[in-house]
């Protein structure tokens, strides 16, 4: 191997350094304290390493080849001194652009490369692109200018030739003076050369102005990415700042977009006019007008002749098309935005004396129906509904409501009642009444939102013209609303109203229909008005002074406007007092002359008190403690209240005590707890259902948030109870104790196979038809009754005090009396005479129901006409609550 090494040329010697002999591979290397690196520390792909490799393959005579194989085992690389390589021109140029000192390529690998990142390459590329674009634009401008210059020279030569021809013809016809004059005129017409320097200047100015924006944007882009602090690149983002300023200008200024379009149009016209002036022989004014025609109609450039005019006219037409597209986009956006604003309900309602409803719930349909009936006498009205829903969805839901609006228009707007801007959008300060609906769901959250809504309404700077009617879900929160709103706010606690109505209807079957007639605007309702001609009259005479109305009370001015229901007969109407009546409409009644009325005596001196009753509650309500206290005040001593629900007994006591009920203070009723599910038949069969006087099916608290689910549960419980009772007492003639006989219409309702009055709490009005088909004794349509109460209080704020007294456990209430308390069998009396007889018992008769009729008549007509009465008839009266 040594001989081969000696005879071999240098290239083979160099290859041995990288391809050692087999002996070198198989023999173990000698141990040494420090092994030498086979390769240098230069990076693999750096230019210096490539250069080093190329030098290592180059033969060198200064290194003697090894003579033995012994030396072929241990080889080491010999480093040769390299000459200092000067940087290339390209590297100098790049270093100059990067503002860094030139570093030899030999030492580049050991220093930090400032310009080696992608940002530096991007900057170099943009800078090269800018220079290239500038060179191309300059070359194009020079070529165009050269072309236009040659074109002008050709025109000048043609003009000179033409002038010479004309002069030659003039010399041949000197005798004809007229021909000479025409020739001179022709010479003057063709002498239109003008100032070519001015035209060239106009052309250069137009091209320069067109190039300035391009160069400016390129400069901003270069500056925003080429500034650095130390070795860390940080973008100044001048282009983003400029874009931000433009965005702010377009957003803040309402007329920024039309102004920008106008400026762009003027720039195109002016630049096009200057360019056209530079390539044609027309005046500047004519060129500007021609530029405008190109902008307005892109087809006008078809008549241009010559390269220059055609090029300029096409450019102007192209700019005109862009401007026309911008104008179309601007107009389209403006129209779309306006229609979108109208569609989404963002426009302002310009109305006054309208009714404003804030919120959306299941009660809205019944509420709109009652307001439409109330406004019918006025020829219709305006009702504005604002809720956090889409306007189109609200309008579609209202259009699906199956009732006649009777000339009332409903306007929907999307917005939040907690935002003052949205409240002003619906003209809240000019509304005659504002109704705040409770949200479906959690009672505390609904009342908290109602409280915030009232605070927003109180904060309206313009003030409120009308009053606020707030629907609450919990009676305990009524104090907070009154504390915030004062006399401006009237509250209707839906849950409490329904609970009290259910108790009244359970004790007096048939009362639900009467409440529907009084609360609704379809029949008769409460009205308050001042009648000066009645001043000085006693209330006993006022009772028979209205042929088309029934007086019920007096609003006493001396008591601060307090309404007294069922006052004494001796009360004299004072100046400023107002009369509370039940009438069909506020303009349908007036006082008349006093009729002649025969007074008689009552057949009975007193009412037989009711015996103890047994009542069943199926389900658990949030205000169970309030219902228990009301029942304890109404029922006779020794009555029983059975509570059947799935709440554990200990949990019931805890809830009742937390609600403020003291079980030890119950005087008239005894609580009986039974645990079970109201929709499971075997649980219901464990109860003595045939022995209860009244059964109240409550909307359970667990499903109260869902009206459909709560009604389904109530309906299932109702059908199960009726089926169980019908099988236990199929044809029984037993009648429970009470003040009604078996032959009366109320007694017949109690004889409907189940022998009990069943009151079912219904939340969805659509369940009404199902209940009517089930032959139930009585029912309460809760949402509809609450909507009626809200509409009535919205129409007249004072009526809320009347309703509160009628619903309360103290004071006056609506009661149903048998006819034998006021007349004898077959006796002929007018309604006025029955009314006067009832005053002996301190009662006001407001209607009656004959034995063979389906509904009661409230405020009957022809009150002076006599008719024959039956003891099976009943009368509806306003009387003091009975305390048995």
XYZ file of N, CA and C in Angstrom, residues 21-134:
342
model
N -7.591 3.097 4.394
C -7.335 1.723 3.972
C -8.116 0.761 4.843
N -8.309 -0.477 4.370
C -9.045 -1.464 5.196
C -8.383 -1.756 6.516
N -7.070 -1.717 6.527
C -6.389 -1.958 7.807
C -6.728 -0.910 8.834
N -6.930 0.290 8.329
C -7.294 1.382 9.246
C -8.690 1.148 9.843
N -9.555 0.529 9.018
C -10.924 0.297 9.501
C -10.949 -0.823 10.528
N -10.196 -1.943 10.235
C -10.271 -3.108 11.109
C -9.414 -2.977 12.356
N -8.338 -2.245 12.280
C -7.482 -2.091 13.454
C -8.069 -1.048 14.371
N -7.903 -1.288 15.634
C -8.401 -0.325 16.619
C -7.452 0.836 16.697
N -7.976 2.024 16.811
C -7.104 3.198 16.873
C -6.359 3.228 18.190
N -5.187 3.792 18.163
C -4.426 3.897 19.415
C -5.095 4.846 20.371
N -4.921 4.522 21.600
C -5.510 5.365 22.641
C -4.714 6.637 22.767
N -5.409 7.657 22.877
C -4.799 8.995 23.030
C -5.633 9.763 24.022
N -5.019 10.655 24.726
C -5.800 11.415 25.717
C -6.870 12.253 25.090
N -6.726 12.686 23.846
C -7.734 13.551 23.215
C -7.742 13.240 21.745
N -8.838 12.814 21.255
C -8.947 12.483 19.830
C -9.167 13.741 19.036
N -8.598 13.767 17.815
C -8.746 14.929 16.943
C -10.051 14.839 16.189
N -10.677 16.010 15.911
C -11.917 16.064 15.130
C -11.581 15.805 13.682
N -12.417 14.962 13.085
C -12.181 14.638 11.675
C -12.495 15.823 10.792
N -13.557 16.561 11.159
C -13.963 17.719 10.344
C -13.845 18.972 11.197
N -13.785 20.069 10.504
C -13.673 21.356 11.194
C -15.038 21.760 11.730
N -15.040 22.771 12.548
C -16.285 23.256 13.168
C -17.077 24.154 12.264
N -16.614 24.305 11.046
C -17.335 25.194 10.112
C -18.664 24.565 9.766
N -19.753 25.345 9.681
C -21.061 24.769 9.329
C -20.998 24.046 8.013
N -21.851 22.999 7.936
C -21.799 22.105 6.790
C -22.124 22.812 5.499
N -23.080 23.692 5.517
C -23.573 24.313 4.288
C -23.090 25.733 4.109
N -22.176 26.165 4.926
C -21.687 27.532 4.771
C -20.751 27.610 3.581
N -20.614 28.778 2.986
C -19.704 28.938 1.854
C -18.270 28.632 2.224
N -17.849 28.916 3.441
C -16.458 28.668 3.835
C -16.175 27.189 3.877
N -17.120 26.416 4.351
C -16.883 24.975 4.399
C -16.790 24.388 3.019
N -17.569 24.897 2.113
C -17.490 24.415 0.727
C -16.141 24.751 0.129
N -15.701 25.978 0.445
C -14.388 26.388 -0.043
C -13.301 25.522 0.562
N -13.401 25.172 1.811
C -12.386 24.338 2.457
C -12.346 22.967 1.828
N -13.521 22.406 1.517
C -13.532 21.092 0.888
C -12.904 21.118 -0.490
N -13.175 22.169 -1.208
C -12.564 22.251 -2.541
C -11.056 22.365 -2.446
N -10.567 23.041 -1.421
C -9.115 23.145 -1.260
C -8.496 21.826 -0.790
N -9.241 21.032 -0.040
C -8.669 19.788 0.474
C -8.435 18.781 -0.632
N -9.140 18.877 -1.743
C -8.945 17.965 -2.865
C -7.879 18.459 -3.835
N -7.359 19.623 -3.587
C -6.356 20.198 -4.461
C -5.003 19.605 -4.087
N -4.205 19.114 -5.042
C -2.873 18.532 -4.720
C -1.927 19.559 -4.177
N -1.130 19.139 -3.306
C -0.127 20.031 -2.701
C 1.203 19.302 -2.638
N 2.220 19.936 -3.069
C 3.571 19.356 -3.108
C 4.315 19.525 -1.816
N 3.783 20.365 -0.966
C 4.492 20.609 0.290
C 4.313 19.520 1.309
N 3.389 18.635 1.048
C 3.131 17.564 2.018
C 3.637 16.276 1.443
N 4.622 15.676 2.040
C 5.162 14.414 1.507
C 4.207 13.292 1.786
N 4.037 12.403 0.851
C 3.141 11.262 1.060
C 3.736 10.294 2.036
N 2.899 9.556 2.719
C 3.400 8.552 3.667
C 4.065 7.418 2.918
N 5.105 6.844 3.498
C 5.910 5.810 2.837
C 5.578 4.434 3.316
N 4.910 4.326 4.471
C 4.562 3.011 5.005
C 3.099 2.974 5.382
N 2.633 1.731 5.514
C 1.227 1.555 5.936
C 1.035 1.918 7.388
N 2.136 1.939 8.088
C 2.044 2.335 9.495
C 1.506 3.719 9.649
N 1.950 4.576 8.731
C 1.503 5.961 8.805
C 0.146 6.139 8.133
N -0.264 5.083 7.427
C -1.609 5.188 6.858
C -2.686 4.957 7.879
N -2.335 4.423 9.028
C -3.357 4.177 10.056
C -3.742 5.467 10.744
N -2.722 6.201 11.175
C -2.978 7.465 11.885
C -2.733 8.609 10.918
N -3.792 9.271 10.592
C -3.683 10.422 9.693
C -4.366 11.599 10.368
N -3.902 12.727 10.061
C -4.537 13.941 10.568
C -4.600 14.961 9.454
N -5.534 15.760 9.602
C -5.772 16.762 8.567
C -4.890 17.959 8.833
N -4.318 18.451 7.752
C -3.425 19.602 7.835
C -4.190 20.806 7.342
N -4.285 21.799 8.160
C -4.946 23.056 7.792
C -3.964 23.943 7.071
N -4.360 24.445 5.919
C -3.537 25.385 5.144
C -4.053 26.782 5.356
N -3.164 27.670 5.405
C -3.616 29.077 5.518
C -4.336 29.491 4.245
N -5.475 30.105 4.433
C -6.269 30.531 3.290
C -6.072 32.008 3.047
N -6.105 32.373 1.810
C -6.013 33.823 1.529
C -7.312 34.511 1.916
N -7.188 35.757 2.310
C -8.348 36.559 2.696
C -9.137 36.915 1.448
N -10.413 36.471 1.402
C -11.266 36.662 0.222
C -12.062 37.937 0.417
N -12.026 38.772 -0.611
C -12.755 40.033 -0.548
C -14.237 39.770 -0.809
N -15.089 40.527 -0.164
C -16.525 40.343 -0.427
C -16.887 40.771 -1.829
N -17.870 40.093 -2.378
C -18.338 40.417 -3.724
C -19.132 41.713 -3.721
N -19.400 42.209 -4.923
C -20.158 43.458 -5.040
C -21.596 43.279 -4.559
N -22.169 42.104 -4.840
C -23.542 41.866 -4.385
C -23.639 41.911 -2.861
N -22.574 41.328 -2.192
C -22.574 41.356 -0.722
C -22.388 42.767 -0.217
N -21.556 43.560 -0.923
C -21.404 44.951 -0.510
C -22.718 45.702 -0.660
N -23.418 45.409 -1.759
C -24.695 46.086 -1.970
C -25.717 45.716 -0.901
N -25.793 44.398 -0.557
C -26.718 43.975 0.480
C -26.370 44.560 1.827
N -25.039 44.646 2.104
C -24.620 45.220 3.386
C -24.967 46.694 3.449
N -24.879 47.372 2.307
C -25.233 48.778 2.296
C -26.731 48.981 2.532
N -27.532 48.095 1.936
C -28.973 48.215 2.152
C -29.335 47.923 3.597
N -28.661 46.950 4.199
C -28.958 46.606 5.592
C -28.328 47.551 6.594
N -27.592 48.542 6.097
C -26.942 49.518 6.991
C -26.032 48.827 7.987
N -25.298 47.779 7.560
C -24.356 47.065 8.406
C -22.991 47.102 7.748
N -21.917 47.111 8.528
C -20.570 47.092 7.946
C -20.312 45.799 7.233
N -19.504 45.843 6.190
C -19.173 44.674 5.380
C -18.310 43.731 6.201
N -18.733 42.497 6.263
C -18.009 41.481 7.017
C -17.466 40.470 6.033
N -16.209 40.119 6.093
C -15.669 39.112 5.167
C -16.431 37.812 5.312
N -16.521 37.117 4.179
C -17.263 35.857 4.170
C -16.620 34.819 5.053
N -15.324 34.966 5.345
C -14.636 34.007 6.207
C -15.154 34.060 7.633
N -15.603 35.263 8.079
C -16.022 35.436 9.468
C -17.528 35.572 9.619
N -18.256 35.426 8.505
C -19.708 35.600 8.601
C -20.360 34.542 9.464
N -19.797 33.309 9.436
C -20.422 32.235 10.186
C -20.291 32.405 11.679
N -19.361 33.209 12.147
C -19.159 33.383 13.588
C -19.838 34.618 14.142
N -20.397 35.478 13.292
C -21.071 36.704 13.748
C -22.566 36.543 13.583
N -23.325 37.391 14.288
C -24.791 37.343 14.217
C -25.238 37.975 12.927
N -26.022 37.229 12.160
C -26.453 37.716 10.850
C -27.721 38.541 11.051
N -27.544 39.814 10.924
C -28.652 40.714 11.186
C -29.681 40.640 10.085
N -29.170 40.447 8.840
C -30.084 40.485 7.699
C -30.377 39.113 7.148
N -30.218 38.081 7.951
C -30.433 36.731 7.445
C -31.864 36.248 7.641
N -32.763 36.999 8.312
C -34.126 36.557 8.569
C -35.032 36.762 7.365
N -36.231 36.230 7.430
C -37.175 36.406 6.331
C -37.597 37.847 6.139
N -37.568 38.671 7.207
C -37.956 40.074 7.044
C -36.966 40.800 6.145
N -35.680 40.503 6.302
C -34.670 41.179 5.467
C -34.855 40.805 4.003
N -35.079 39.536 3.729
C -35.310 39.122 2.338
C -36.560 39.783 1.777
N -37.612 39.934 2.604
C -38.825 40.578 2.136
C -38.592 42.051 1.854
N -37.793 42.713 2.707
C -37.499 44.130 2.485
C -36.707 44.314 1.197
N -35.663 43.416 0.992
C -34.863 43.531 -0.239
C -35.750 43.316 -1.458
N -36.671 42.341 -1.340
C -37.535 42.056 -2.493
C -38.447 43.244 -2.789
N -39.011 43.847 -1.739
C -39.896 44.993 -1.965
C -39.118 46.181 -2.503
N -37.898 46.362 -2.009
C -37.094 47.490 -2.488
C -36.710 47.278 -3.947
N -36.335 46.073 -4.299
C -36.008 45.784 -5.707
C -37.239 45.945 -6.582
N -38.388 45.496 -6.049
C -39.620 45.642 -6.826
C -39.984 47.108 -7.011
N -39.766 47.912 -5.977
C -40.049 49.351 -6.097
C -39.160 49.993 -7.145
N -37.868 49.669 -7.108
C -36.945 50.244 -8.091
C -37.334 49.812 -9.495
N -37.701 48.557 -9.634
C -38.089 48.054 -10.958
C -39.338 48.756 -11.466
N -40.352 48.901 -10.574
C -41.589 49.583 -10.981
C -41.297 51.033 -11.356
N -40.437 51.698 -10.585
C -40.102 53.087 -10.900
C -39.393 53.187 -12.257
